[in-house]
Tab-separated table of C-alpha atoms in Angstrom:
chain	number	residue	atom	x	y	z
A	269	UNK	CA	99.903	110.099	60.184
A	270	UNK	CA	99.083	106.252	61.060
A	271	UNK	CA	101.513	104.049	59.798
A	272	UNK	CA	100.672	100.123	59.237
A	273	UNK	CA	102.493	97.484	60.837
A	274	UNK	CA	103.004	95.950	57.142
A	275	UNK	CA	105.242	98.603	56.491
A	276	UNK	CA	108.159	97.044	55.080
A	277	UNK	CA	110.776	100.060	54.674
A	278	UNK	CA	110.969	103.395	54.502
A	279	UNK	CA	113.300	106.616	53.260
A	280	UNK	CA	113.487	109.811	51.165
A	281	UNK	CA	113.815	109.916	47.661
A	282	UNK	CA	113.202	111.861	44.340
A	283	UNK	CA	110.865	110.754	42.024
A	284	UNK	CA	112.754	111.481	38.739
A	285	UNK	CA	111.605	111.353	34.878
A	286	UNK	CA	114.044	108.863	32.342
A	287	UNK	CA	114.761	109.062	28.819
A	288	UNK	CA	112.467	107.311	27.678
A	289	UNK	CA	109.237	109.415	29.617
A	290	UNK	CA	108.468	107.036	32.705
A	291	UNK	CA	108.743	108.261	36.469
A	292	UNK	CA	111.334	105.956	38.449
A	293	UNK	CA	111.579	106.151	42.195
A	294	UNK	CA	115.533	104.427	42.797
A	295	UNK	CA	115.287	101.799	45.914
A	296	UNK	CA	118.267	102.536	48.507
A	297	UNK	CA	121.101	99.320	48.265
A	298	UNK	CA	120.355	98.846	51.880
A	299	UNK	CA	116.601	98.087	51.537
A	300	UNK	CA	117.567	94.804	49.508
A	301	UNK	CA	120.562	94.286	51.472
A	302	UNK	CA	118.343	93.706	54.768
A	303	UNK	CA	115.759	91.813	53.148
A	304	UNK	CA	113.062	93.904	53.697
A	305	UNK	CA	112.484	93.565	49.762
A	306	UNK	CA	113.069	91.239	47.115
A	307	UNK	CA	113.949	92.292	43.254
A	308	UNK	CA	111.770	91.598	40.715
A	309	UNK	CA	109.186	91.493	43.800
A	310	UNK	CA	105.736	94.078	43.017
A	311	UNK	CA	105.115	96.047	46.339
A	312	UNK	CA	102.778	99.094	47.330
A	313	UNK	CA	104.230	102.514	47.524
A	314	UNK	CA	103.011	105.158	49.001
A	315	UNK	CA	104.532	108.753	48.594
A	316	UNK	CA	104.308	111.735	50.781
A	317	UNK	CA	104.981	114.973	50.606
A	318	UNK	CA	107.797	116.685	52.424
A	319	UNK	CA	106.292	119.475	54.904
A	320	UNK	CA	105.943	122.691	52.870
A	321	UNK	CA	108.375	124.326	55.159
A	322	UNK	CA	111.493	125.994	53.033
A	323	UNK	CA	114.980	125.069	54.673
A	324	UNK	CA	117.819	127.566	53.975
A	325	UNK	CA	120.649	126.364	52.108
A	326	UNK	CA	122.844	126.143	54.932
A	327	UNK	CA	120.425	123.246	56.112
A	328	UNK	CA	120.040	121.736	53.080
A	329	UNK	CA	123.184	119.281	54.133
A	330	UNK	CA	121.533	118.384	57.643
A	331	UNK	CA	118.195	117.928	56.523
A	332	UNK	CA	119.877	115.723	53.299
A	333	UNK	CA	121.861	113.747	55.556
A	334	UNK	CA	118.526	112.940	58.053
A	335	UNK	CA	116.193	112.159	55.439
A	336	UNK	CA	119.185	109.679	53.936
A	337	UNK	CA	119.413	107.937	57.788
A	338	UNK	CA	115.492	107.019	57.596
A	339	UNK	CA	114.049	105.377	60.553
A	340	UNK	CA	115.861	104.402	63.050
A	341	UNK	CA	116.195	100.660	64.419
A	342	UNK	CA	113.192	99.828	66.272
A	343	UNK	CA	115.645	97.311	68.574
A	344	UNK	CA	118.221	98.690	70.781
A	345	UNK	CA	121.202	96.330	71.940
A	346	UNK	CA	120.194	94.803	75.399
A	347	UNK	CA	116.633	94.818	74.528
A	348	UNK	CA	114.357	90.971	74.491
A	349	UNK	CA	112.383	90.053	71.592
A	350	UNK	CA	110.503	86.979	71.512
A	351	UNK	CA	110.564	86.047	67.322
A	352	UNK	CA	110.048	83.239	65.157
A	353	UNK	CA	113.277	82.247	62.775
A	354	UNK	CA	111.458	83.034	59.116
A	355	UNK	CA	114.298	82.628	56.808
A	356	UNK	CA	118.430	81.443	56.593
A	357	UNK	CA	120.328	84.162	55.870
A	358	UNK	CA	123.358	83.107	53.433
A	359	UNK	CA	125.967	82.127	55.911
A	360	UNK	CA	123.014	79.737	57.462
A	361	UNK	CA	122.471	81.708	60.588
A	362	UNK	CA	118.359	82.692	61.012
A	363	UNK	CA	116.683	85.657	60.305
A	364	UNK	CA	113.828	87.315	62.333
A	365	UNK	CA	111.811	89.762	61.220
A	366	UNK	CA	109.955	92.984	63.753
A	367	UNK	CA	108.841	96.127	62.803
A	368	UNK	CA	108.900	97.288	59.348
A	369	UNK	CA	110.618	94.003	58.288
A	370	UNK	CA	113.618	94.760	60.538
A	371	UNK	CA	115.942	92.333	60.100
A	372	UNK	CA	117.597	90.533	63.415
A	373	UNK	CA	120.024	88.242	62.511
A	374	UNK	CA	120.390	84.982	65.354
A	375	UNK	CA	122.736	82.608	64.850
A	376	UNK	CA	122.324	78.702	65.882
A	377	UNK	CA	118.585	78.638	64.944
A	378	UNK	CA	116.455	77.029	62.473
A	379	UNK	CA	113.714	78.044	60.402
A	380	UNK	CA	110.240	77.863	62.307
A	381	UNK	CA	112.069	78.053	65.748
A	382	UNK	CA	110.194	80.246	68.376
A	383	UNK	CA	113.509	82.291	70.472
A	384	UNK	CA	113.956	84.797	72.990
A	385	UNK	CA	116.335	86.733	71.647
A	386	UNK	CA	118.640	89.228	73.189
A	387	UNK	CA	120.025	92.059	71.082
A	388	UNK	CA	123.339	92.069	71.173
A	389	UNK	CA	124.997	94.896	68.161
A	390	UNK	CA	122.327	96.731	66.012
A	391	UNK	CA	122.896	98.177	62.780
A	392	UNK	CA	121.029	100.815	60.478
A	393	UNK	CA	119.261	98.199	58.719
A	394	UNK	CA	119.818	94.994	60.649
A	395	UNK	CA	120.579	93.469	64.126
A	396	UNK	CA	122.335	90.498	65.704
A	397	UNK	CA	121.028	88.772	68.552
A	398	UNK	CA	121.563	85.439	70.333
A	399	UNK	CA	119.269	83.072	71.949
A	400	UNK	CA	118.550	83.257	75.196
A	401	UNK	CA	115.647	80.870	75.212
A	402	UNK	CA	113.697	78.466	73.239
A	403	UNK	CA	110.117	80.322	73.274
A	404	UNK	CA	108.472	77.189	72.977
């Protein structure tokens, strides 16, 4: 399966039925809590089906406990990313953004600021970095 580069998050989760007759789909804590989405924000979803293969109840817990890790980080610490500063997080430090809205936060920067940035601790659903250069 292709998967666009406008992919903001992604994880597992049931699609269940309220009182009241409408089909709600519950957004992880950690979705909003890295910024890859915004309440009260309308996005796109797409769902897809699990593989039809039947997993014994002894893996029910290890499958359970993968699908609730989704993705993992697409930085890993030591790695250079050249980004652009899109946002202040709350404490004031900036926030750049990679794939699938990643979150890498880099201290000392300013909003519009092209960096090098070297990753320095990464996170499930974030990433600190510090400047290494001004990108220009």
């Amino acid at each position: 399966m292709e998967i666009s580069e406008k992919l903001l998050c992604l994880f597992s989760a049931e699609v269940r039925e309220t009182d009241d007759g409408e089909y709600v789909v519950d957004v992880p804590n950690r979705e909003i809590d890295a910024g890859s989405l915004e309440p009260g924000e309308t996005y796109r979803v797409a769902l897809v089906a699990r593989d039809g293969t039947e997993a014994s109840a002894g893996d029910a817990d290890e499958t359970a406990s993968q699908a609730d890790d989704g993705p993992q980080p697409p930085v890993e610490p030591g790695e250079m990313r050249y980004g652009e500063i899109e946002d202040l997080g709350k404490q004031g430090d900036g926030i750049a953004r990679v794939e699938r809205g990643y979150v890498i936060i880099v201290p000392d920067t300013e909003v519009g600021e092209r960096v090098k940035i070297e990753v320095t601790e990464v996170k499930s659903n974030f990433a600190v970095g510090e400047v290494v250069e001004e990108a220009g």
